[in-house]
Structures are given as structure tokens and as C-alpha cells.
Coordinates of C-alpha atoms and ligand atoms in Angstrom, one line a residue:
M32 CA 64.7 101.0 80.1
T33 CA 61.7 103.0 78.2
A34 CA 61.8 102.2 74.1
A35 CA 63.5 105.5 74.1
T36 CA 65.6 105.6 77.1
R37 CA 69.1 105.6 75.7
E38 CA 72.4 104.7 77.6
I39 CA 74.7 107.5 77.1
L40 CA 77.9 108.5 77.6
V41 CA 78.8 112.5 77.6
V42 CA 82.6 112.5 77.6
G43 CA 83.7 116.1 78.3
S44 CA 82.8 118.7 81.4
G45 CA 82.5 122.4 79.0
L46 CA 79.3 123.9 78.6
G47 CA 79.2 121.3 75.5
G48 CA 79.3 118.4 77.8
L49 CA 77.4 119.7 80.2
T50 CA 74.4 121.2 78.5
A51 CA 74.4 117.8 77.4
A52 CA 74.3 116.3 79.9
I53 CA 71.3 117.7 81.6
R54 CA 69.5 117.8 78.4
A55 CA 69.4 114.4 78.8
D56 CA 68.8 113.2 82.1
A57 CA 66.0 115.7 81.8
L58 CA 64.5 113.3 79.2
G59 CA 64.9 110.6 81.7
H60 CA 67.8 109.0 79.5
R61 CA 70.5 107.1 81.9
V62 CA 73.9 109.5 81.6
T63 CA 77.2 109.0 82.6
L64 CA 79.7 112.0 81.7
V65 CA 83.5 111.2 82.2
T66 CA 85.6 114.1 81.7
K67 CA 90.0 113.9 82.5
G68 CA 90.1 116.7 84.9
P69 CA 87.9 117.6 87.9
L70 CA 84.7 118.5 86.1
D71 CA 85.0 122.4 86.3
E72 CA 88.4 122.6 84.2
S73 CA 87.4 123.6 80.8
N74 CA 88.0 125.8 78.5
S75 CA 84.6 126.9 78.2
R76 CA 85.7 128.0 82.5
Y77 CA 88.0 130.5 80.9
A78 CA 85.6 132.4 79.0
Q79 CA 85.5 136.3 79.2
G80 CA 84.1 138.2 76.9
G81 CA 80.9 136.3 76.9
I82 CA 77.4 134.7 74.9
A83 CA 76.1 136.3 72.0
A84 CA 72.4 135.8 71.0
A85 CA 69.0 138.5 69.4
V86 CA 67.9 138.7 73.2
F87 CA 67.4 142.6 72.5
A88 CA 64.6 144.2 71.1
D89 CA 67.0 146.2 68.1
D90 CA 68.3 142.9 67.1
T91 CA 67.2 140.1 65.3
V92 CA 68.2 136.1 64.5
D93 CA 68.6 137.3 60.7
L94 CA 70.6 140.5 62.0
H95 CA 73.0 137.2 63.7
A96 CA 73.1 134.8 61.2
S97 CA 74.5 137.4 58.6
D98 CA 77.1 139.1 61.5
T99 CA 77.8 135.2 61.4
L100 CA 77.7 134.0 58.0
L101 CA 80.0 137.3 57.6
A102 CA 83.0 136.2 59.5
G103 CA 82.7 133.0 58.5
A104 CA 84.0 134.0 55.1
G105 CA 82.0 131.9 52.9
L106 CA 82.4 128.6 53.8
S107 CA 79.8 129.3 57.0
V108 CA 76.6 126.2 56.1
L109 CA 74.0 128.3 56.3
D110 CA 71.5 126.3 57.7
A111 CA 73.2 125.7 60.7
V112 CA 73.7 129.5 61.4
R113 CA 69.8 129.4 61.1
A114 CA 70.1 127.0 63.8
L115 CA 72.6 128.9 65.9
C116 CA 70.5 131.8 65.8
E117 CA 67.2 131.0 66.2
D118 CA 67.8 129.0 69.3
G119 CA 70.4 130.7 70.7
P120 CA 67.7 133.5 72.3
L121 CA 65.8 130.0 73.8
R122 CA 69.3 128.4 74.6
I123 CA 70.1 131.2 77.1
H124 CA 66.9 131.4 79.2
D125 CA 68.3 127.6 79.7
L126 CA 71.3 128.7 81.0
V127 CA 69.3 131.1 83.1
R128 CA 66.9 128.2 84.3
W129 CA 69.8 126.2 85.2
G130 CA 71.2 128.8 87.5
V131 CA 73.6 131.5 85.5
V132 CA 72.7 135.5 86.2
F133 CA 73.6 137.3 84.2
D134 CA 75.4 141.2 84.5
D135 CA 72.7 143.4 84.3
A136 CA 73.1 146.8 83.3
T137 CA 74.1 149.7 85.1
D138 CA 71.4 152.2 84.3
G139 CA 68.6 149.2 85.3
S140 CA 67.3 148.5 81.6
G141 CA 67.8 144.5 81.7
W142 CA 70.5 142.5 81.0
A143 CA 74.1 144.3 80.2
R144 CA 75.4 144.4 76.8
G145 CA 78.8 144.1 75.1
L146 CA 80.0 144.7 71.6
E147 CA 82.2 142.5 70.1
A148 CA 84.5 142.8 66.3
A149 CA 82.6 142.2 63.4
H150 CA 79.0 141.7 65.7
S151 CA 76.6 144.6 64.4
R152 CA 74.6 144.7 67.3
A153 CA 75.7 144.7 70.9
R154 CA 74.5 141.7 71.7
V155 CA 77.3 139.8 74.0
L156 CA 76.0 138.8 78.0
H157 CA 78.1 138.5 80.2
A158 CA 78.3 137.3 84.2
G159 CA 80.8 137.6 86.7
G160 CA 82.0 140.9 84.5
D161 CA 84.5 138.9 82.4
A162 CA 84.2 135.7 83.9
T163 CA 81.5 134.2 82.0
G164 CA 82.8 131.1 80.9
R165 CA 83.2 130.4 85.0
A166 CA 80.0 131.6 86.3
I167 CA 78.0 129.5 83.6
V168 CA 80.2 126.5 84.2
L169 CA 80.1 126.4 88.2
A170 CA 75.6 126.9 88.1
L171 CA 75.7 124.1 85.4
I172 CA 77.5 122.2 87.6
E173 CA 75.1 122.9 90.3
T174 CA 72.6 121.8 88.5
L175 CA 74.5 119.0 87.2
R176 CA 74.9 117.7 90.4
E177 CA 71.4 116.9 91.4
S178 CA 70.7 115.5 88.2
G179 CA 70.5 111.9 87.8
V180 CA 73.8 112.0 86.1
R181 CA 76.7 109.7 86.8
I182 CA 79.9 111.9 87.0
V183 CA 83.9 110.2 86.7
E184 CA 86.2 112.6 86.9
H185 CA 90.1 112.3 86.1
A186 CA 89.4 109.5 83.6
F187 CA 90.9 110.2 80.3
V188 CA 89.4 108.8 77.0
T189 CA 91.8 107.2 74.8
D190 CA 89.7 105.5 72.3
L191 CA 86.3 105.5 71.1
V192 CA 85.6 101.2 70.8
M193 CA 83.4 100.2 68.1
T194 CA 81.6 97.3 67.6
R195 CA 83.6 94.2 65.8
S196 CA 80.1 92.9 64.0
G197 CA 76.9 93.6 62.8
E198 CA 76.9 98.0 61.4
R199 CA 79.9 99.4 61.9
R200 CA 79.4 101.9 64.7
V201 CA 81.0 103.5 67.9
A202 CA 79.8 101.2 71.6
G203 CA 81.5 103.4 73.9
V204 CA 84.9 104.6 74.8
E205 CA 87.9 102.9 76.6
L206 CA 89.6 105.0 79.5
L207 CA 92.9 105.6 81.3
V208 CA 91.3 106.0 84.8
D209 CA 93.4 105.1 88.2
G210 CA 96.3 104.3 86.4
G211 CA 94.5 101.2 83.7
R212 CA 92.5 101.2 80.9
Q213 CA 88.5 100.7 80.9
I214 CA 86.1 100.2 78.4
L215 CA 83.0 101.9 79.1
R216 CA 79.7 101.0 77.2
A217 CA 76.6 103.1 75.3
D218 CA 73.9 103.4 73.1
A219 CA 75.5 107.2 71.9
V220 CA 78.8 108.8 72.9
V221 CA 78.5 112.6 72.8
L222 CA 81.9 114.4 72.2
A223 CA 82.4 116.9 73.9
T224 CA 86.7 117.8 74.2
G225 CA 86.9 120.9 72.8
G226 CA 89.9 122.3 71.7
A227 CA 93.1 122.0 70.7
G228 CA 95.0 125.3 71.5
Q229 CA 98.4 123.0 72.7
L230 CA 99.0 122.4 69.0
Y231 CA 101.1 126.1 69.7
E232 CA 103.7 127.0 71.2
F233 CA 101.5 130.1 72.3
T234 CA 98.1 129.9 72.6
T235 CA 95.3 130.6 75.1
N236 CA 93.9 127.3 75.8
P237 CA 94.7 125.8 79.5
A238 CA 96.8 122.7 79.1
G239 CA 94.1 120.5 78.5
A240 CA 93.1 121.6 74.9
T241 CA 94.8 118.7 73.7
G242 CA 92.9 117.7 70.8
D243 CA 91.5 114.3 72.5
G244 CA 88.6 113.3 70.9
L245 CA 89.4 114.8 67.2
A246 CA 92.1 112.6 66.7
A247 CA 90.1 109.4 68.5
A248 CA 87.2 110.1 66.5
W249 CA 89.7 110.5 63.3
R250 CA 91.0 107.6 64.5
A251 CA 88.0 105.4 64.6
G252 CA 87.2 106.5 60.7
A253 CA 84.9 109.6 61.5
V254 CA 84.7 112.5 58.6
V255 CA 86.5 116.1 59.8
D256 CA 87.1 118.8 57.8
D257 CA 87.7 122.8 57.9
L258 CA 90.9 121.7 60.0
E259 CA 93.4 124.5 58.8
F260 CA 91.1 127.0 60.3
Y261 CA 92.5 127.9 63.4
Q262 CA 91.3 131.2 64.5
F263 CA 94.5 133.3 66.8
H264 CA 93.8 135.6 69.4
P265 CA 95.1 139.2 68.3
T266 CA 95.2 139.7 72.2
A267 CA 96.8 137.9 74.6
L268 CA 98.8 138.9 77.9
A269 CA 102.8 139.1 75.9
A270 CA 104.1 137.3 78.9
K271 CA 103.9 133.3 80.6
G272 CA 101.4 131.7 80.4
S273 CA 99.3 134.1 77.2
F274 CA 96.5 135.4 79.0
L275 CA 93.4 136.1 76.9
V276 CA 92.6 139.8 76.7
S277 CA 88.9 139.7 75.5
E278 CA 87.8 141.3 73.2
A279 CA 85.1 143.2 74.9
V280 CA 88.1 145.3 75.9
R281 CA 88.1 146.4 72.0
G282 CA 85.1 147.0 72.3
E283 CA 85.2 149.4 75.1
G284 CA 87.5 151.4 73.3
A285 CA 90.9 149.9 73.8
V286 CA 93.2 150.4 71.1
L287 CA 96.5 149.0 70.3
L288 CA 99.3 151.3 69.5
D289 CA 103.1 150.6 67.4
A290 CA 106.4 150.6 69.2
G291 CA 105.8 154.6 68.7
G292 CA 102.9 154.7 70.3
R293 CA 101.2 155.4 67.4
R294 CA 97.5 153.5 66.2
F295 CA 98.2 151.2 63.1
L296 CA 95.0 149.2 62.3
A297 CA 93.0 152.0 60.4
G298 CA 95.8 151.6 57.6
V299 CA 95.3 147.2 57.9
D300 CA 91.3 147.7 58.0
R301 CA 88.4 150.5 58.2
R302 CA 87.3 148.6 61.3
A303 CA 90.5 149.2 62.8
E304 CA 90.5 147.2 66.3
L305 CA 86.7 145.6 65.8
A306 CA 87.8 144.6 61.5
P307 CA 87.7 140.9 62.3
R308 CA 90.4 138.9 64.3
D309 CA 91.6 137.1 61.7
I310 CA 92.1 141.0 60.1
V311 CA 93.7 142.2 63.6
A312 CA 95.2 139.0 64.5
R313 CA 97.9 139.7 61.0
G314 CA 97.4 143.2 61.6
I315 CA 99.0 142.4 64.9
A316 CA 101.7 140.0 63.3
D317 CA 102.8 142.1 60.4
Q318 CA 103.8 145.2 62.3
M319 CA 105.1 142.7 65.1
K320 CA 107.7 142.1 62.5
R321 CA 108.4 145.5 62.0
Q322 CA 109.2 146.2 65.0
A323 CA 111.9 143.1 65.5
G324 CA 109.7 141.0 67.4
L325 CA 108.3 143.3 69.6
P326 CA 104.9 143.0 71.1
V327 CA 102.2 145.8 70.2
M328 CA 100.3 148.2 73.3
L329 CA 97.0 147.3 73.9
D330 CA 95.9 150.9 74.9
A331 CA 92.8 151.1 77.8
T332 CA 93.7 153.3 79.4
G333 CA 91.0 155.8 77.7
I334 CA 87.5 153.1 79.4
G335 CA 88.6 154.6 82.7
R336 CA 89.7 153.1 85.7
E337 CA 86.7 152.5 87.1
T338 CA 85.1 151.1 84.3
L339 CA 88.0 148.3 84.0
L340 CA 87.7 147.0 87.6
R341 CA 84.0 146.0 87.4
R342 CA 83.7 145.5 83.8
F343 CA 87.3 143.1 83.5
P344 CA 88.6 142.1 87.3
T345 CA 90.0 139.3 85.7
I346 CA 92.4 140.7 83.2
T347 CA 92.6 143.3 86.1
R348 CA 94.0 140.8 88.5
A349 CA 95.9 138.7 85.4
T350 CA 97.6 142.0 84.4
T351 CA 98.1 143.2 88.4
A352 CA 100.0 140.4 88.9
I353 CA 102.8 140.5 86.5
G354 CA 103.0 144.2 87.9
L355 CA 100.9 146.0 85.3
D356 CA 98.2 148.6 85.9
W357 CA 96.5 148.8 82.5
T358 CA 94.4 151.4 83.9
V359 CA 97.2 154.2 83.6
D360 CA 100.0 152.3 81.0
P361 CA 99.4 150.1 78.1
I362 CA 99.9 146.3 78.8
P363 CA 102.3 144.3 75.7
V364 CA 99.6 142.1 73.5
T365 CA 100.1 139.4 71.3
P366 CA 98.3 137.4 69.1
A367 CA 97.9 133.6 70.6
A368 CA 95.4 130.3 69.1
H369 CA 92.6 130.3 70.4
Y370 CA 90.0 128.8 68.8
F371 CA 89.1 126.1 66.2
M372 CA 86.8 126.0 63.8
G373 CA 87.7 123.2 62.5
G374 CA 86.7 119.4 63.5
V375 CA 84.7 116.5 63.6
T376 CA 81.9 116.9 60.7
T377 CA 78.8 116.9 62.4
D378 CA 75.3 117.9 60.4
L379 CA 73.0 119.6 62.7
H380 CA 72.2 118.0 65.2
G381 CA 75.6 117.0 66.0
R382 CA 75.9 113.6 64.2
T383 CA 79.0 112.4 62.6
S384 CA 79.6 110.2 60.1
L385 CA 80.1 107.1 62.1
P386 CA 76.3 105.4 63.6
G387 CA 76.9 105.4 67.6
L388 CA 79.1 109.0 67.7
Y389 CA 77.7 112.5 68.3
A390 CA 80.1 115.6 68.6
V391 CA 79.1 119.5 69.7
G392 CA 81.3 122.2 70.7
E393 CA 84.2 123.3 69.4
V394 CA 85.0 119.2 68.5
A395 CA 82.7 119.3 66.2
S396 CA 82.7 121.1 63.0
T397 CA 79.2 121.7 62.6
G398 CA 79.2 124.4 59.7
V399 CA 78.6 127.3 61.9
H400 CA 82.1 129.1 62.2
G401 CA 83.1 128.3 58.7
A402 CA 86.6 130.2 58.1
N403 CA 86.6 131.8 60.9
R404 CA 84.6 132.7 64.3
L405 CA 82.5 135.2 64.7
A406 CA 83.2 136.7 68.8
S407 CA 81.1 135.1 71.3
N408 CA 78.8 132.8 68.9
S409 CA 81.6 129.8 70.6
L410 CA 79.9 129.4 74.4
L411 CA 76.5 129.7 72.4
E412 CA 77.2 126.8 69.7
A413 CA 78.1 124.2 72.4
A414 CA 74.4 124.7 74.8
V415 CA 72.7 124.7 71.3
F416 CA 73.9 122.0 70.0
G417 CA 74.5 120.5 73.1
W418 CA 70.7 120.6 73.8
R419 CA 70.1 119.2 69.4
A420 CA 72.9 116.1 70.3
V421 CA 70.7 114.4 72.3
Q422 CA 67.6 115.3 70.6
A423 CA 68.8 113.2 67.5
I424 CA 69.8 110.6 70.2
G425 CA 66.5 110.6 71.3
A426 CA 64.9 109.8 67.4
D427 CA 68.2 107.7 66.4
A428 CA 68.3 103.8 65.8
S429 CA 70.7 102.5 68.4
P430 CA 71.0 98.5 67.9
A431 CA 74.2 97.9 68.8
G432 CA 75.0 99.8 71.8
L433 CA 75.3 97.7 74.9
S434 CA 76.0 94.5 73.2
G435 CA 78.6 92.2 71.2
D436 CA 82.2 92.3 70.9
V437 CA 84.0 95.4 70.9
E438 CA 87.5 97.3 69.3
A439 CA 89.7 100.0 69.5
P440 CA 91.4 101.8 66.2
D441 CA 95.0 101.5 65.7
R442 CA 97.5 104.1 66.3
V443 CA 99.3 105.2 64.0
V444 CA 103.0 105.6 64.3
G445 CA 106.2 107.5 62.4
D446 CA 109.5 105.8 62.3
G447 CA 111.2 108.9 63.7
P448 CA 112.7 110.1 66.5
V449 CA 109.7 110.3 69.2
I450 CA 108.7 114.7 68.8
L451 CA 108.3 116.3 71.7
R452 CA 105.4 118.2 72.9
S453 CA 107.2 121.2 72.5
D454 CA 109.3 120.8 69.5
L455 CA 105.8 120.2 68.0
Q456 CA 103.9 123.1 69.1
H457 CA 107.4 125.5 68.1
V458 CA 107.0 123.5 65.0
M459 CA 102.9 124.8 64.5
W460 CA 103.3 128.1 65.6
N461 CA 106.4 128.9 63.2
D462 CA 105.3 127.1 60.2
V463 CA 101.3 126.7 60.8
G464 CA 100.5 129.4 62.7
V465 CA 99.0 133.3 61.6
E466 CA 100.7 133.3 58.4
R467 CA 101.5 130.5 56.1
T468 CA 103.5 129.4 52.9
G469 CA 103.9 126.0 51.5
E470 CA 107.8 125.9 52.4
G471 CA 106.7 125.8 55.6
L472 CA 104.0 124.1 55.5
L473 CA 105.6 120.9 54.0
R474 CA 108.6 121.6 56.4
A475 CA 106.6 121.0 58.9
A476 CA 104.3 118.4 57.0
G477 CA 108.4 117.0 56.9
V478 CA 109.1 116.8 60.6
L479 CA 105.1 116.0 61.8
G480 CA 104.8 113.0 59.2
D481 CA 107.8 110.8 60.0
A482 CA 107.7 111.6 64.2
G483 CA 106.9 108.5 66.6
G484 CA 104.5 109.5 68.8
P485 CA 105.8 108.6 72.4
D486 CA 104.4 105.5 73.4
D487 CA 104.3 105.4 78.0
D488 CA 100.7 104.6 79.2
T489 CA 100.1 108.9 80.7
V490 CA 98.0 111.2 79.9
E491 CA 101.0 112.8 79.2
A492 CA 102.4 110.8 76.4
L493 CA 98.9 110.2 75.2
E494 CA 98.1 113.7 75.1
T495 CA 101.5 114.6 72.7
A496 CA 100.3 111.4 70.7
N497 CA 96.5 113.0 69.8
L498 CA 98.1 116.7 69.6
L499 CA 100.6 114.8 66.5
D500 CA 97.9 113.8 64.5
V501 CA 95.4 116.8 65.4
A502 CA 98.9 118.3 63.6
R503 CA 98.8 116.7 61.0
L504 CA 96.2 117.0 59.7
V505 CA 95.7 121.1 60.3
V506 CA 99.2 120.6 57.9
R507 CA 97.6 118.5 55.6
G508 CA 94.3 121.1 55.1
A509 CA 96.6 124.1 55.6
L510 CA 99.0 122.6 52.0
A511 CA 95.6 121.9 50.2
R512 CA 93.8 125.2 50.6
Q513 CA 95.7 126.8 47.7
E514 CA 94.3 130.3 48.6
S515 CA 93.4 132.7 52.0
R516 CA 90.1 132.8 53.4
G517 CA 89.3 133.7 56.8
A518 CA 91.8 132.8 59.7
H519 CA 94.2 130.6 57.0
F520 CA 96.9 133.2 55.4
R521 CA 98.8 132.0 53.1
S522 CA 100.8 134.5 52.0
D523 CA 101.7 132.1 48.9
F524 CA 98.2 132.6 47.5
P525 CA 97.4 135.9 49.4
K526 CA 93.9 135.9 47.7
T527 CA 90.5 134.3 48.1
E528 CA 89.6 131.3 45.5
D529 CA 85.5 130.7 44.3
D530 CA 87.5 127.0 43.5
F531 CA 87.9 126.9 47.5
A532 CA 84.5 128.3 48.8
R533 CA 84.0 124.7 49.9
A534 CA 84.9 122.8 53.3
L535 CA 88.1 119.9 53.0
A536 CA 86.7 116.8 54.7
W537 CA 89.4 114.3 55.1
A538 CA 88.5 110.5 56.4
R539 CA 91.2 108.0 57.3
E540 CA 90.6 104.5 56.0
V541 CA 90.1 101.9 58.8
P542 CA 91.0 98.7 57.8
E543 CA 88.3 95.9 58.8
H544 CA 88.4 95.5 62.3
A545 CA 91.8 97.0 62.9
H546 CA 93.3 96.5 65.9
R547 CA 95.9 98.2 68.3
Ligands
FAD637 C1 91.0 131.8 77.5 C2 89.1 132.0 76.3 C3 88.3 132.9 76.4 C4 87.4 132.7 76.1 N1 86.4 134.0 75.3 C5 84.8 133.1 75.0 C6 83.8 134.1 75.1 O1 83.6 135.0 76.4 N2 83.1 133.9 74.1 C7 83.0 132.5 73.5 O2 81.2 132.2 72.9 N3 83.8 131.7 73.7 C8 85.4 131.9 74.3 N4 86.0 131.6 74.1 C9 85.4 130.0 73.4 C10 84.9 128.7 74.4 O3 85.5 128.4 75.7 C11 85.0 127.4 74.2 O4 84.9 127.5 72.9 C12 83.3 127.0 73.8 O5 83.6 127.1 75.7 C13 84.1 125.4 74.1 O6 83.0 124.6 75.1 P1 83.2 122.7 75.2 O7 82.6 122.8 75.7 O8 83.2 122.6 73.9 O9 84.6 122.4 75.3 P2 85.9 122.1 76.7 O10 84.9 124.0 77.8 O11 87.2 122.7 76.2 O12 85.3 121.4 77.5 C14 86.3 120.1 76.8 C15 86.5 119.4 77.6 O13 86.5 117.9 77.4 C16 88.1 117.3 78.8 N5 88.5 117.2 77.9 C17 88.9 116.8 77.5 N6 90.2 115.5 76.5 C18 89.4 114.6 77.2 C19 89.5 112.8 77.6 N7 90.2 112.7 76.1 N8 89.0 112.4 78.0 C20 88.2 112.9 78.8 N9 87.8 114.3 78.3 C21 88.3 114.7 78.2 C22 88.3 118.7 79.0 O14 88.5 118.5 80.1 C23 86.9 119.3 79.0 O15 85.8 119.4 80.7 C24 86.8 131.4 75.0 C25 88.4 131.0 75.2 C26 89.1 130.5 75.5 C27 90.4 129.4 76.0

């Protein structure tokens, strides 16, 4: 190994992890990528609408940045937003170099461009119609397989491991693989473990989105922030599995109707169906309350059958599978937990507060999204910061990654009965969901604070324990933020307050050399 070559361990095979691994390999680092499922399973894979970047002639980095800042409701970090928007076009071209084929416009003018809520320009690139994530992930997996990256699938990271002596730093991970525990050492660990939609009863996220990386980083003592900000997607199919009906459908002209068949959002916000997600989600939740919990209807029939089938084949398949024909009739929709703005606090290059640990993509809190994410910025964030983290690793010192003793942090378990995952999800949905109150949050804090995590050594039990750690943090942040801002709405504090125009950050006090 040359002096600048590092042993890098990437955790996760979504866009953040794939970008970091491919880039690190290209720079000559020795890279291992571990992921808990098959390589092609991640939130990234299910992304529909697309990836935003200022790549068209009538668009600029400044416009993209100002839309992102507006959505962030005063909490986005300006430098992080600039990094995202400035690097964006470069990373789009990398994706193309790595084999991604974006859809072309039907008029032959170049790439097709989608318009999504709160974007002032049509700047969203898509692939495979509404299968953008799948197209990106599959292309990058092919590139990864041709690289020198060592791939370990079905390996569940249970915890980070820390050095026992000298500077306290992350020196690898502990894995549950083939039914046993193993420690994998590295100079640098890149967490790219995605979000935690499984905190909630209704979510667009796949089963694996259980906040494992965030919980592990928290246990190890990393600073985390913005955890009260969970974005609820306004329109998931009101049917088992909460399948996402992309924002892009409203971008193409679909409208939302109440139980009487009337549009209701114009009375909530002048941008109506294209208002930011939190406003649309709350508008729908309120309307559902007014109509005894009945879902509202999304009417996409005006878009036309031919466009719906070509542009949204995945949604067409999902609706057809449950006996709906959205080319002819409106379909029932409800809000669902979608994207975690908060996460492990990082700088502009994915560095966390723990030396040796980098975080990218949804598990990270880069400051890009602030209190609310602009649609289609998360795939871009994963690509931009996955790339940037590798730059940082090359530049940073790595004194003790591969030698010396290591240990995993201890776990905190409540004294109460073990909580079932479904009960946790129910509490989070009812009391820590789209609309919150101090009373509901205290109720949730009581239930979750006492709960014991399951102590089986199975992936499912460990995931539920991680969800419990993360849920407690979300409640803590939501209780502390006595205002409403972006995706965090408290009906007992409905106004945005200047005093809270800052991120709320937390770190666990880790006793010196705490053992499990
Ligand atoms: C239905 C849906 C539609 C979306 N549409 C869009 C869109 O159109 N545009 C957009 O920008 N964003 C969209 N998003 C959000 C976006 O997909 C994600 O925010 C983004 O892909 C996150 O990428 P990531 O690499 O950070 O994490 P992920 O893609 O979630 O990858 C996380 C990886 O970590 C692995 N992992 C997790 N825990 C462990 C563990 N303990 N051990 C080992 N491996 C682990 C997982 O298996 C997975 O491979 C959508 C999300 C969903 C769910």
C-alpha cells in the first residue's frame, strides 16, 4: 500500500455506498463493501421520481440552491447546499460514465426533465420512466462488480468498533454474518446505511430501513442532529405496503380530491398540489380527519393514458396489481413516512465527530435538507457526499485503523417489557407523526423510554433494538423543538420561532472503554 492508500469499509449498497466504493476503488484504495441484504436492496432502488441537478440551459446552481434553501425552512447549511448544487452536474456525468441511461425527451431535445414540488425549474432527470433508482443502482452494481471492491452481502453490521487505547476512533465494525459475529477492521468506515422509515406504521420505505447505522453511530458516541425532522410523503397508495405515488405525478398535473370529489389544497396553500411536501402531507392528514379517516383521492386521469403508462410504468403496475385503473379513476392516497432529514452530523466531506467514521446519504445529516428535503435532492446528496467522503478519507490521517485492540460500545436497555416492533411503529405514527403535541410526545417518551429491546441475536431483533434507540432520539428532538418548522409540526407550538433557527444536536456520553 502507498502512503495515501487506505483500507476502507463501506456499509450499505444504496447510491451513497456504491458511489463511495466505486470512487475509492478508482483512487486505488482497498475497499470492502458490506450490506445486510442482497447488493441490489436499498431505498435507492425504489426511488421513482428522479435526481435533481442544474444541468439544463435555463437552470443555474444558484436557482437550485435557492429552492433547496427555501424548502429547508431556515435550517439548511448554506455551504452544504452549495456543495450539493455545485457538484451535482459533475456527479450526474459520473453516473452516465458508470452506465446510467437517463430518459430522453420525446421531442429529441436531450434528456427528459421532470418538474417536482417546490422546484422553480424542471430539473429532475429520470430513468426507466419512474424506475430511476433501480436503473441507477443496477448500472452502478455492474460497475462495482468490474472493480476491485470486495463485496460481502447478507452481512449485518451490529455496531462500530472503537480503539481501546490512544485516540478514540472508529476502527471497523462488528458483523453478524453466517450466524456468527465477526469483526472487520478498517482505516475508515463509511456509513451509508440509509433511513429509518420502519419507525412508522405507514412508510414508503422497504423493510430494511431500520436506522441501524444511525443507532450504531449514536451508541459509539457520534454527534447526531435534526432527528425531529422526518419527511412524510403526501401520497402513498392507501393500501397494504404503502406504495409510493411519486410527486412527479402531481408535477405532471394530477390533483387531489376530497371525499366529495372537490379539490381542497388550494385553500391550504396557493401552490396547491405543488406546495412543499410537509404542507401537502398536513393538508391531506387534516382532510382525512375531516372525512373520518377516509383517504383522499389522487386524480391523474387528466394526464392521459398514454403518458401515464410510459412515464409511470411502476406505479401503473402497482395500482393494477390491486385492481385499480388510474388511467380511468382517481386512486386513494395517504401520507406515509418517507425520508429522514436528520442523522449523523457531518461536515462538507462526510466527516463525523468520531475520527475514522464518515457518513453519507440518508444516514447523514450534512445540513443540505434542513427542516425539509426538496424532492429528488436525496439521490443527488448520496452521490455528491459519497464522492466527497472519499476525498476526505484520502486527506485525513489514519493512525490506528488496523492495529491495537478494539471494542464495541455497550447498549442501553430499558427496564420495562420488551416492545414489539409493531407497537413501536404504532406509537410513532400516532404520537410522533405528521402532527405532534407535547402531550402525545410525552406519552411516546414514556412508552419508549421504559421499553426493553429484544435481546435475541437475530437480525430482526437487532433491527428492532436499533429502531427503539432511534425512536427515542426522534421523540427527544421533537419534544425539545417547541415550534413548527418544515416537516416538524407541533399543534401546541404552531409558529416558527427565531430561537429555534438552529439544529438540535445530541451525543451520548460514552464511558471510557464501555463494554457490552
Ligand atoms: C419509494 C421511495 C421513492 C423515492 N424516490 C426518490 C426520488 O425519486 N428521488 C430522490 O432523490 N430520492 C428518492 N427517495 C429517497 C432516496 O431513495 C434515498 O434517500 C436514498 O436513495 C438514500 O440512499 P442511501 O445510499 O443513503 O441509502 P439506501 O439506498 O437506503 O441504502 C442503504 C443500504 O445500507 C444497507 N444497510 C442498512 N443497515 C445495514 C446494516 N446494519 N448492515 C449492513 N448494511 C446495512 C441497506 O441494506 C442498503 O443497501 C425515495 C425513497 C423511497 C423509499
